[in-house]
Coordinates of C-alpha atoms and ligand atoms in Angstrom, one line a residue:
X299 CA 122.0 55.4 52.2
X300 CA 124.4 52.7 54.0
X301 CA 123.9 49.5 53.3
X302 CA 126.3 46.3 54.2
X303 CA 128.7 45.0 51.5
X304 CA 131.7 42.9 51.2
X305 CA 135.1 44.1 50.8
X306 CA 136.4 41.3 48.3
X307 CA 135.3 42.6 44.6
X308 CA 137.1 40.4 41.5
X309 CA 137.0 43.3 38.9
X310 CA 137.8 46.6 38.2
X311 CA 135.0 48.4 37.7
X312 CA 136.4 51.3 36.1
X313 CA 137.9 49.4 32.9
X314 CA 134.2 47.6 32.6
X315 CA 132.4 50.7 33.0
X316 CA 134.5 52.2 30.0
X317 CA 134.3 49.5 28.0
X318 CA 131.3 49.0 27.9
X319 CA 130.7 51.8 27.1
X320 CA 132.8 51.4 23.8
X321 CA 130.9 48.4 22.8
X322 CA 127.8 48.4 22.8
X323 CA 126.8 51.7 22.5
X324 CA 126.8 50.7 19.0
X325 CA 123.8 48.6 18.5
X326 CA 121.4 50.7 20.4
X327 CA 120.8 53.9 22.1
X328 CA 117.7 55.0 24.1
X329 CA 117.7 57.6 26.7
X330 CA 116.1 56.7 30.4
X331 CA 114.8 59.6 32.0
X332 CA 113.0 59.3 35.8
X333 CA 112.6 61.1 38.3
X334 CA 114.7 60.5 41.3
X335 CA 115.8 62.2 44.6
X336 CA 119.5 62.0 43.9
X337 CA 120.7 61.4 40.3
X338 CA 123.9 59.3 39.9
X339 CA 127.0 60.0 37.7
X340 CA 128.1 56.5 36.2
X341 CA 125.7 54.2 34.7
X342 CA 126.4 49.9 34.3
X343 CA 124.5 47.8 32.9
X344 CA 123.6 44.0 34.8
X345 CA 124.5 42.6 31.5
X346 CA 128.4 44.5 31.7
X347 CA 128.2 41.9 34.6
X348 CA 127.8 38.8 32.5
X349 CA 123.7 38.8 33.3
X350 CA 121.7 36.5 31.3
X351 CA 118.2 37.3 30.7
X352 CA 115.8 35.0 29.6
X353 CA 114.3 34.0 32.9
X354 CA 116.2 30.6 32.9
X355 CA 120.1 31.6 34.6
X356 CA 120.4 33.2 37.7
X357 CA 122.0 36.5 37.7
X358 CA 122.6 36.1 41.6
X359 CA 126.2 36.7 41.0
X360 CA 126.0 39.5 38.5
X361 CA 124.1 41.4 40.7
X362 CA 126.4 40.5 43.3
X363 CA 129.6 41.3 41.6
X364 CA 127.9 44.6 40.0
X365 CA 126.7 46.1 43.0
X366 CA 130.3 45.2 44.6
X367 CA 132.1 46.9 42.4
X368 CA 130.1 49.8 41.7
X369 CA 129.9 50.6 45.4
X370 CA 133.9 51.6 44.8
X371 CA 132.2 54.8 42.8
X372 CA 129.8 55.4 45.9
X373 CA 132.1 58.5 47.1
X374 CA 132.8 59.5 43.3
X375 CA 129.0 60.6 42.4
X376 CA 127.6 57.0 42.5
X377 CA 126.1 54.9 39.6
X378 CA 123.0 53.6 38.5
X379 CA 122.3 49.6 37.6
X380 CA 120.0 49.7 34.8
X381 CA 118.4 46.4 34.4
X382 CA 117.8 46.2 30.6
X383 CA 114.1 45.1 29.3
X384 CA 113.7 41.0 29.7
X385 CA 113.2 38.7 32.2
X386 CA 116.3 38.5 35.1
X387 CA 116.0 35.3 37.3
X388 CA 118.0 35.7 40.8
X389 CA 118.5 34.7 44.4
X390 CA 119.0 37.9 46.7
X391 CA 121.6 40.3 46.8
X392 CA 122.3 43.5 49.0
X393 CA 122.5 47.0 47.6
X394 CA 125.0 49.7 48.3
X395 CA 125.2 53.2 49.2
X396 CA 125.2 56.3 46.2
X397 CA 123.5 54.0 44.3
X398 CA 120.2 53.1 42.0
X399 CA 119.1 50.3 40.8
X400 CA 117.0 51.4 37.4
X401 CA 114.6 48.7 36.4
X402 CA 113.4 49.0 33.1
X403 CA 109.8 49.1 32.7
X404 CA 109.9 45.9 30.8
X405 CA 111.9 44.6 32.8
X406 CA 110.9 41.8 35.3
X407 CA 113.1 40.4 38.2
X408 CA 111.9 36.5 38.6
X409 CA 112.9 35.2 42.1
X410 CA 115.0 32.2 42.0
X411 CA 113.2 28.6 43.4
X412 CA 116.1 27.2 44.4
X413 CA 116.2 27.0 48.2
X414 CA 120.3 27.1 47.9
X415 CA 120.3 30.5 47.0
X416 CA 119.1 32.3 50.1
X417 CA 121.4 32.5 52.5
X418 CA 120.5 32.6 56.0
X419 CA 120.8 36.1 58.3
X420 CA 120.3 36.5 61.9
X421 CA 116.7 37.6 63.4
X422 CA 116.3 41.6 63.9
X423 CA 117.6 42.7 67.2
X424 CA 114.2 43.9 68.2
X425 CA 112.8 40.9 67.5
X426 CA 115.0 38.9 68.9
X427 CA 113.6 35.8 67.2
X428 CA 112.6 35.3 63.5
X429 CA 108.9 35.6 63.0
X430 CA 108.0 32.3 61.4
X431 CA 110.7 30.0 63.4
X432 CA 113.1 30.8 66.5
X433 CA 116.0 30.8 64.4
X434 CA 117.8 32.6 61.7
X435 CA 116.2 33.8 58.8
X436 CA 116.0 33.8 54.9
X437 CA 117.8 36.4 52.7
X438 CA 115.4 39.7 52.0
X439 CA 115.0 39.3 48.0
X440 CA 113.1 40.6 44.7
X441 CA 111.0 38.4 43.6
X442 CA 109.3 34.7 44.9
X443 CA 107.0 32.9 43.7
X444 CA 104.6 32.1 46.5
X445 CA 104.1 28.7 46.2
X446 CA 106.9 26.9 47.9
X447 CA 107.8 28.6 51.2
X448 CA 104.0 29.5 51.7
X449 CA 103.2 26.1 51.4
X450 CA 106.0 24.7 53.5
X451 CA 104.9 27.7 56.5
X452 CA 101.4 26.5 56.4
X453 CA 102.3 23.2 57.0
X454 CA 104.6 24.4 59.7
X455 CA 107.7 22.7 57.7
X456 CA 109.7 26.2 58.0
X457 CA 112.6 25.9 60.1
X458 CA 113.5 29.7 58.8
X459 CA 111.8 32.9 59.3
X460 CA 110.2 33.9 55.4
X461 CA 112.4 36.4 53.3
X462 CA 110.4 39.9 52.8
X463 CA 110.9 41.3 49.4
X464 CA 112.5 44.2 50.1
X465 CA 114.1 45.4 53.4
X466 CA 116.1 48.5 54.0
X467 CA 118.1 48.5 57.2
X468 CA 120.6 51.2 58.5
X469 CA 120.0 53.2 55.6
X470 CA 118.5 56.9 54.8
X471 CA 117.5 59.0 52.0
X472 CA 116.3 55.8 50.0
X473 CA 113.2 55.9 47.7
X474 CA 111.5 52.9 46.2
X475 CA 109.1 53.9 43.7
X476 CA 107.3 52.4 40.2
X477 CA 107.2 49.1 40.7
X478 CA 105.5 46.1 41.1
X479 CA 106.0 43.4 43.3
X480 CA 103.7 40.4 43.2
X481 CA 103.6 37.0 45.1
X482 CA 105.6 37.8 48.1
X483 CA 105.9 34.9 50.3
X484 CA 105.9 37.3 53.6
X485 CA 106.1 41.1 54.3
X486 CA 106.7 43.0 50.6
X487 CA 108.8 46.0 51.5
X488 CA 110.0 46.4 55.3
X489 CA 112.0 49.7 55.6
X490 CA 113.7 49.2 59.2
X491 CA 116.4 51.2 61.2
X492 CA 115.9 53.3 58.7
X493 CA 115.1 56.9 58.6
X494 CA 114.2 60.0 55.3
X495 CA 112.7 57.0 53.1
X496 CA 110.2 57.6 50.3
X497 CA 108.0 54.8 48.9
X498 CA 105.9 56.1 46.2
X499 CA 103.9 54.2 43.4
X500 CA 104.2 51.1 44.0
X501 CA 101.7 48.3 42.9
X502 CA 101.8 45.2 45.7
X503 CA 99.3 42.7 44.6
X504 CA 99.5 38.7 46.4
X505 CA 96.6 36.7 46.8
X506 CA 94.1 37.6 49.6
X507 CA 93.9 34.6 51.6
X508 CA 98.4 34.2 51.2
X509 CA 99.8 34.3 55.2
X510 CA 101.6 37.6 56.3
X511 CA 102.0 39.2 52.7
X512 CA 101.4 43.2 54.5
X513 CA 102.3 45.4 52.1
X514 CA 104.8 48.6 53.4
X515 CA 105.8 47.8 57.0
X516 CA 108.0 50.8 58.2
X517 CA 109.5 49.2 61.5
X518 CA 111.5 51.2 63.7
X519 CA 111.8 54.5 61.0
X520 CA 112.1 58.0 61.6
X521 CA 110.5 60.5 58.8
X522 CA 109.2 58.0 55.8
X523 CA 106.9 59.0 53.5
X524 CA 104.4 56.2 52.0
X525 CA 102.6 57.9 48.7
X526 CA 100.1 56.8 45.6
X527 CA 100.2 53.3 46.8
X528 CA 97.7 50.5 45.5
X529 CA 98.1 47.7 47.8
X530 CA 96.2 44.1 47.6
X531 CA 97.0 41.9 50.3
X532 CA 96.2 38.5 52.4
X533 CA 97.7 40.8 55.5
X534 CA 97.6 44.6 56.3
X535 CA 98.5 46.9 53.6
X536 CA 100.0 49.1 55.6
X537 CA 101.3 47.8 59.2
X538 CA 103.6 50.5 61.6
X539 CA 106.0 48.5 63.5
X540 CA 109.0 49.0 66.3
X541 CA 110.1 45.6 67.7
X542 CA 108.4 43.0 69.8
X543 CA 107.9 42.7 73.9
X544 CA 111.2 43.0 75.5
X545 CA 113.7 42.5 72.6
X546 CA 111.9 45.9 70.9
X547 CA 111.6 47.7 74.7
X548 CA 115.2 47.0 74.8
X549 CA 116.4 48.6 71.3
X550 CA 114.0 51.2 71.5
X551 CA 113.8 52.3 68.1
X552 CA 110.8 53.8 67.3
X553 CA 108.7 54.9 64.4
X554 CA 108.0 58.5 64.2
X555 CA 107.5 61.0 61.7
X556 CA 105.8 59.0 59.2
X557 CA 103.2 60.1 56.3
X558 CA 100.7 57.6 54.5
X559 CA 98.9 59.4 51.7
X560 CA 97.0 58.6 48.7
X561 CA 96.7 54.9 49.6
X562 CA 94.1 52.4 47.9
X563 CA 94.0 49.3 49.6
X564 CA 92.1 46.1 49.3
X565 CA 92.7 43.5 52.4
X566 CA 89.6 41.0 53.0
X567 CA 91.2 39.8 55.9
X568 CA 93.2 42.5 57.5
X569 CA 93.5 46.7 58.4
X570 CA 94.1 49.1 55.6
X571 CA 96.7 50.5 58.3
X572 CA 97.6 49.0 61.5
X573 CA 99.5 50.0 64.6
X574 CA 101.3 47.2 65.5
X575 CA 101.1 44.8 67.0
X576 CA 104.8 44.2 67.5
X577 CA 105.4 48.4 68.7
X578 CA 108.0 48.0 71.9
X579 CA 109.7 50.6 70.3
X580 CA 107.2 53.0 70.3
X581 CA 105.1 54.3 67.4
X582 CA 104.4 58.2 67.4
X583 CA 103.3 61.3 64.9
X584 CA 101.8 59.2 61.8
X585 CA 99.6 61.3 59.6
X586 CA 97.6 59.7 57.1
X587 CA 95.2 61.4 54.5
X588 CA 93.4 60.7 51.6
X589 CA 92.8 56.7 52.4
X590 CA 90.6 54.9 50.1
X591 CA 89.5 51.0 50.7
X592 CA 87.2 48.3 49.9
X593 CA 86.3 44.7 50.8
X594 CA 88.8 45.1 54.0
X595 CA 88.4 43.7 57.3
X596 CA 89.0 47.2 58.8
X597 CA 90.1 50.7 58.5
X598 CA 92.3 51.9 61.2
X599 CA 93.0 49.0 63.3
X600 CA 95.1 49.0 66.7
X601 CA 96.7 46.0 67.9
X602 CA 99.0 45.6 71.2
X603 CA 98.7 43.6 74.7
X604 CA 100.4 43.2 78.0
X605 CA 104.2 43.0 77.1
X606 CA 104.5 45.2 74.1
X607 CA 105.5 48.2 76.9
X608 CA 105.8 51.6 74.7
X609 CA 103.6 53.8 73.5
X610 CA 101.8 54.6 70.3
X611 CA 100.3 58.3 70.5
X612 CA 100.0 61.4 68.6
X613 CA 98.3 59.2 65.4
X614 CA 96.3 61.5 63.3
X615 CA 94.3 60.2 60.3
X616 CA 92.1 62.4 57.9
X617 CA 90.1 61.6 54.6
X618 CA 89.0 57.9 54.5
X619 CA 86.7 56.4 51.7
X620 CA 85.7 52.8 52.4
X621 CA 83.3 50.4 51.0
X622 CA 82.5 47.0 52.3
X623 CA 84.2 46.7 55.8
X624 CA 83.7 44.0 58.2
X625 CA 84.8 47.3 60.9
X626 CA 85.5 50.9 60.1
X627 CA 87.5 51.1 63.2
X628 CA 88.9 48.4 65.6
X629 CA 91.8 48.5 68.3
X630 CA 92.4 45.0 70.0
X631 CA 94.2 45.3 73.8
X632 CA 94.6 41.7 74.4
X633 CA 96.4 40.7 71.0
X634 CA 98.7 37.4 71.2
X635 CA 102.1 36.1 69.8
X636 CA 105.1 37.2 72.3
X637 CA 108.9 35.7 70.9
X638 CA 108.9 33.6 74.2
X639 CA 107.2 33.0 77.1
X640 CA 109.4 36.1 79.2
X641 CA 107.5 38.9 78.4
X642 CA 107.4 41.6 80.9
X643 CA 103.5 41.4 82.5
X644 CA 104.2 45.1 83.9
X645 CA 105.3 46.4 80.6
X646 CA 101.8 47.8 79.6
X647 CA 101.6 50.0 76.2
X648 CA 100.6 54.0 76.8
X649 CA 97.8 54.5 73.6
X650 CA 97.2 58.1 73.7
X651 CA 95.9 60.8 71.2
X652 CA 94.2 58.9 68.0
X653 CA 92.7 61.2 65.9
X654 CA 90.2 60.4 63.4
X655 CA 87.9 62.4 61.0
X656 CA 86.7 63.4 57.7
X657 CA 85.8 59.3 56.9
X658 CA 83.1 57.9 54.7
X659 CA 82.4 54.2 55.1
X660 CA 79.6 52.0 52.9
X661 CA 78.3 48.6 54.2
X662 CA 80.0 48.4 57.2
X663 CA 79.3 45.4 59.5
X664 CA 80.6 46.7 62.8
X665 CA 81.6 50.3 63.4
X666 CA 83.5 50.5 65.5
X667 CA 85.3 47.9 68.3
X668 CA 87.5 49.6 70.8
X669 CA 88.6 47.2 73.3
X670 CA 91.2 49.2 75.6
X671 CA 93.1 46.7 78.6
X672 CA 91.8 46.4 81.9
X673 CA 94.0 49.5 84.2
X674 CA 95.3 50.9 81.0
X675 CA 92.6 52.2 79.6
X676 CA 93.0 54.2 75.7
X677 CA 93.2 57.5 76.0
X678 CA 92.4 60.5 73.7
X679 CA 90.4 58.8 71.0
X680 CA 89.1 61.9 69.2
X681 CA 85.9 61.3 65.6
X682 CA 84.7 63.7 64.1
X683 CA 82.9 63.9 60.8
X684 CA 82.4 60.4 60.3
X685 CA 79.7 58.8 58.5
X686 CA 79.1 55.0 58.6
X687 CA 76.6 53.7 56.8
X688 CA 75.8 50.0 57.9
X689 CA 75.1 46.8 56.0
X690 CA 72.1 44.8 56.4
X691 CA 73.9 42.3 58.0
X692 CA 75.2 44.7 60.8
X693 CA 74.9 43.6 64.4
X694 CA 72.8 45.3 66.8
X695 CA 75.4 46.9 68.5
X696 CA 77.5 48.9 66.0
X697 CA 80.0 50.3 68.7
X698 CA 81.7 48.2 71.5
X699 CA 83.9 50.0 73.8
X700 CA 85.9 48.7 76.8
X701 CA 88.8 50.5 78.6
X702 CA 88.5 53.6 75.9
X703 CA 88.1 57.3 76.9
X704 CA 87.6 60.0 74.0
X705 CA 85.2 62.5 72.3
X706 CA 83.0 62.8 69.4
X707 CA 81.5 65.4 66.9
X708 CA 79.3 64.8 63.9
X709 CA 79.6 60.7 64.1
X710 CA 76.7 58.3 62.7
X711 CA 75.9 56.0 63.6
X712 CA 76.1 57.3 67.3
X713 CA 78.8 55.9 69.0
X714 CA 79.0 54.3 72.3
X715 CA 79.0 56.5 75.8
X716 CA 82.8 56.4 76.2
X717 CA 83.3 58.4 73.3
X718 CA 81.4 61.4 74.6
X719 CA 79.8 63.9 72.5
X720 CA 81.7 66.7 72.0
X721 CA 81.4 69.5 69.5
X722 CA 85.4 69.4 68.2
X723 CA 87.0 69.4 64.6
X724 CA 89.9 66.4 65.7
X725 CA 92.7 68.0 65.0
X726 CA 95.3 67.1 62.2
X727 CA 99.0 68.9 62.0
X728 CA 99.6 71.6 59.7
X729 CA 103.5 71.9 60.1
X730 CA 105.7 69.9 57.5
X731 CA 107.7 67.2 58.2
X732 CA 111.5 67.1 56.8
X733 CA 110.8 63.8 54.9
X734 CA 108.0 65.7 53.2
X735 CA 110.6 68.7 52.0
X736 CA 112.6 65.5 50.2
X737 CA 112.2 66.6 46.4
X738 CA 112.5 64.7 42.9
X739 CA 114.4 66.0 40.3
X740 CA 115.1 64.4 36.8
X741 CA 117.3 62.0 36.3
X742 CA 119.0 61.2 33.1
X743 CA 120.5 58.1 31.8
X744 CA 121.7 57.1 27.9
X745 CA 120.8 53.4 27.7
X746 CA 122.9 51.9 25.8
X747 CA 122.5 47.9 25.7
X748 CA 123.1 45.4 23.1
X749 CA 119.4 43.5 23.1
X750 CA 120.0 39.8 22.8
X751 CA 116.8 37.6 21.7
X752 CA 117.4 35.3 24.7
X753 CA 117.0 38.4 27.2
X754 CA 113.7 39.6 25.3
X755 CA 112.3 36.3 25.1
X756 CA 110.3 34.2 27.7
Ligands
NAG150 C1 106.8 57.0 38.0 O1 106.2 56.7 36.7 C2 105.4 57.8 36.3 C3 104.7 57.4 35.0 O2 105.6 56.8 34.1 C4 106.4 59.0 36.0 O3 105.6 60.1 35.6 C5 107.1 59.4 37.3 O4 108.0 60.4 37.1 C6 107.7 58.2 37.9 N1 108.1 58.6 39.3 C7 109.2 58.1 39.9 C8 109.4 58.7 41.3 O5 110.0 57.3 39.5
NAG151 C1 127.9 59.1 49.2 O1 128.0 60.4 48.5 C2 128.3 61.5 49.4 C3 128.4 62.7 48.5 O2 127.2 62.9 47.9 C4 129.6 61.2 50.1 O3 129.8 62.3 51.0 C5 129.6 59.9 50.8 O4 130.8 59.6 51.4 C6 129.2 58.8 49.9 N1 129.0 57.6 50.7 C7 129.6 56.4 50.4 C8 129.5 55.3 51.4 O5 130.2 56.2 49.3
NAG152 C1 124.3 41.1 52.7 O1 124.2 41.8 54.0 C2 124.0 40.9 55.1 C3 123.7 41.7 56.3 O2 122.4 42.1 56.4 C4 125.2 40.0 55.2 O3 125.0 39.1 56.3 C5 125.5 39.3 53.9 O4 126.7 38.5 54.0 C6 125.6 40.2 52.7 N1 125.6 39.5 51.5 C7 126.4 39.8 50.5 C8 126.4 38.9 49.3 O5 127.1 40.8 50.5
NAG153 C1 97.1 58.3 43.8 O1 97.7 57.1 43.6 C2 97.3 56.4 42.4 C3 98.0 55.1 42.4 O2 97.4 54.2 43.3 C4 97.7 57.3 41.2 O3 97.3 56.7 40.0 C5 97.1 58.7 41.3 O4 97.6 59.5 40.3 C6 97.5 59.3 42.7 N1 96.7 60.5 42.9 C7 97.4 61.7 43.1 C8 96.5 62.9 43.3 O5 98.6 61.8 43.2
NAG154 C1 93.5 64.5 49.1 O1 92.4 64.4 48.1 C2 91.8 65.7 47.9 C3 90.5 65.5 47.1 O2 90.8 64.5 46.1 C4 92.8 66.6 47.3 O3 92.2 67.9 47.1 C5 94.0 66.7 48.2 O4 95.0 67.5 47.5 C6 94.6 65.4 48.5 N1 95.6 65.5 49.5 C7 96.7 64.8 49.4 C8 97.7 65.1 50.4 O5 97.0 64.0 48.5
NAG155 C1 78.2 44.5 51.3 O1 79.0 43.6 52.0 C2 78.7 42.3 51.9 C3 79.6 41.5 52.8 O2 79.4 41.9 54.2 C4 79.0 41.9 50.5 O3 78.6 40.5 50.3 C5 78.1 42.7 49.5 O4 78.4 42.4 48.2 C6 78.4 44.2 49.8 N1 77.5 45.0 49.0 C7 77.9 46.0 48.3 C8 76.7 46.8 47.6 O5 79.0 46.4 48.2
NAG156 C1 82.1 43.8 73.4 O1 83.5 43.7 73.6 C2 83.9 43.0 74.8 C3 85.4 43.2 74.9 O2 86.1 42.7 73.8 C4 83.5 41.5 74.6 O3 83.9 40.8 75.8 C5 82.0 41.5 74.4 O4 81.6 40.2 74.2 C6 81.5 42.4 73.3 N1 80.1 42.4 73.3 C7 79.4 42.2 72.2 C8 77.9 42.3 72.3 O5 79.9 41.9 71.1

């Protein structure tokens, strides 16, 4: 992975590394296996950095000056940061390359509330503007409690574009896996630029009704692989991104090669996996299997409009179990929000080849809404074997179609005339991706850290 960092570091790494390991070996000794897809030859520990646990100090600048200095053993077999069991509060700080950063499994990271802490960084280049506010934006970082800056954004009192929790950018072969992140005050983990990425096992949970708190966003990635993922959110669980209107046409960037599997996701307000909207950079072969939701708003949704240029083709999506959806399927032609008033009107998005099948849904309000644009109609929308039961509070008209063309085979209840019947099995790749070829091996670390009381207690 390559990730920014500073070239001024205050220590020598090397002499801590050793001596820490003289010290405190002696107290106690427990050995940290996990499973990882490169293992690392040094190990640190946050408190070697003088980290305070306890919840109450900020550790901003032990993580800092850790992951500084341990970046100098990034071309000598790398190290891992093992963050001992306690409770670590922090503002946010950047990671390195050759490098893991263990979290114990009693270990919490608390995000610091002080405003002070998170520095400012420019908007993405294929946004062009931050999300939130025109300007720059805050810091990506671990851990925030949602109240403040979700309170100040509803109010419109941001001047700054909300923090995610975790971004990657410009990196590859990263994996994020076993952990949990709650209370996100935007986006929880947005892999971008980014390519051979591995997210698996992660718990996101943030109240249903909190503003923009999607779960996994890969924007602008090549070959990422999204598995045994439980996802509640107040946004989409899953949302594919490449860069909005003409500042995402212009980088070009798009996401491709992606695999979403084993996914349960609860979003009352928003799509179990969405395509879009911002996808200027294009969005192209995205396999996803073995989806299971309830009490969401829909299922596969599509959102994109006059502006967003691109495409977004060659989806394919098999295995779906849902219960209690306001729509099983829904693709929106005319969504808003553009990062200024400039957008290209020509610039229309190409939406060809979606492929859908093998899906059970349960008290479904709406089945399906499919609302193409006018002169650039949808192509390619391919259903088969899919079984929608409705609620009793389902409309009349269970399938609205505008500006669509496609087939179906073995769909209840029976969909509208632009999907024409067809007797086809929708078809669903059978090569293998390179991200999927990524393996795990086991990774061992001897964890030896002296356990203060003040880092075990609250
Ligand atoms: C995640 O945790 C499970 C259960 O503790 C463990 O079996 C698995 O190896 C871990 N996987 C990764 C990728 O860390
Ligand atoms: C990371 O490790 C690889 C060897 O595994 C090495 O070739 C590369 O230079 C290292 N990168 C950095 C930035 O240290
Ligand atoms: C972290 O990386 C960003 C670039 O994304 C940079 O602006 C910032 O200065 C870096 N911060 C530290 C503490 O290295
Ligand atoms: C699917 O993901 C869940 C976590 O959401 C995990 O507990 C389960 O073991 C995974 N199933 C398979 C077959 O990997
Ligand atoms: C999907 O689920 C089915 C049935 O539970 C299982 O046989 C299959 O291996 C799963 N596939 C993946 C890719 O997880
Ligand atoms: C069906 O969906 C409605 C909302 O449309 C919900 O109130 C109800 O509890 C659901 N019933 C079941 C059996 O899940
Ligand atoms: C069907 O969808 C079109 C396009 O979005 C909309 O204008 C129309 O009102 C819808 N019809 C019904 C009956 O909901």
């Amino acid at each position: 992975m390559r990730f920014y960092h500073t070239s001024t570091c205050h220590f020598l790494a090397k002499l801590i590394v050793v001596l820490t390991w003289g010290i405190l070996c002696v107290r106690a000794v427990e050995c940290i296996d996990y499973e990882a897809i490169s293992c690392r030859k040094h190990t640190a520990f946050l408190t070697d950095f003088g980290g305070k646990g306890g919840g109450k100090t900020s550790n901003t600048e032990a993580f800092r000056k850790a992951i500084c200095e341990l970046s100098k053993f990034g071309t000598d077999g790398g190290t891992q940061l093992i963050v001992p069991l306690g409770k670590w509060l922090t503002g946010p700080f950047n990671l390195t390359s050759n490098f893991t950063l263990y979290i114990h499994q009693d270990a919490v990271l608390l995000a610091s509330q002080d405003e002070a802490e998170w520095d400012l960084i420019p908007p993405l280049p294929s946004y062009g503007i931050g999300r939130d506010a025109p300007g720059p934006r805050w810091k990506r970082h671990h851990r925030w409690s949602r109240s403040r800056m979700v309170t100040k954004f509803r109010q419109g009192q941001l001047k700054n574009t909300r923090p995610y929790l975790i971004e990657i950018m410009f990196s590859d072969h990263v994996q994020i896996s076993n952990l949990t992140l709650i209370n996100s005050p935007s986006w929880n983990v947005h892999p971008v630029y980014s390519s051979f990425v591995v997210i698996k096992g992660l718990t996101i949970l943030a109240p249903i009704k909190s503003p923009n708190t999607d779960g996994i966003n890969p924007d602008s990635c090549s070959n990422t692989r999204i598995e045994d993922c439980f996802i509640v959110s107040g946004d989409d669980c899953i949302a594919v991104k490449s860069g909005w209107d003409e500042y995402g046409i212009t980088f070009g960037m798009p996401t491709q090669h992606l695999i979403i599997r084993n996914l349960t996701c609860i979003s009352p307000s928003s799509a179990v996996i969405a395509l879009g909207s911002e996808m200027s950079g294009g969005i192209q072969n995205v396999r996803a299997e073995n989806i299971t939701a309830i009490s969401s708003e829909s299922g596969l949704r599509m959102k994109t409009g006059i502006g967003r240029g691109a495409y977004v083709k060659d989806i394919f999506v098999r295995g779906m179990t849902l219960q209690t959806m306001k729509y099983t399927f829904w693709m929106t032609g005319d969504y808003g929000g553009h990062p200024g008033d400039h957008y290209d009107l020509k610039a229309l998005p190409v939406i060809q080849g979606i492929n859908l099948k093998d899906v059970v849904a349960k008290n479904v309000t709406i089945a399906g809404k499919l609302a193409g644009i006018d002169g650039d109609t949808f192509n390619g929308i391919c259903m088969s074997n899919v079984a929608i039961e409705l609620s009793e509070h389902a409309t009349n008209l269970p399938w609205n179609c505008t500006n669509i063309q496609g087939v179906s085979s073995q769909v209840s209840p029976q969909p509208c005339a632009l999907l024409s019947d067809k007797k086809t099995d929708c078809p669903f790749p059978t090569d293998t991706l390179p991200v999927d070829k990524i393996q795990f091996q086991t990774c061992a670390a001897a964890s030896c850290h002296r356990l203060k009381d003040s880092d075990i207690s609250s």
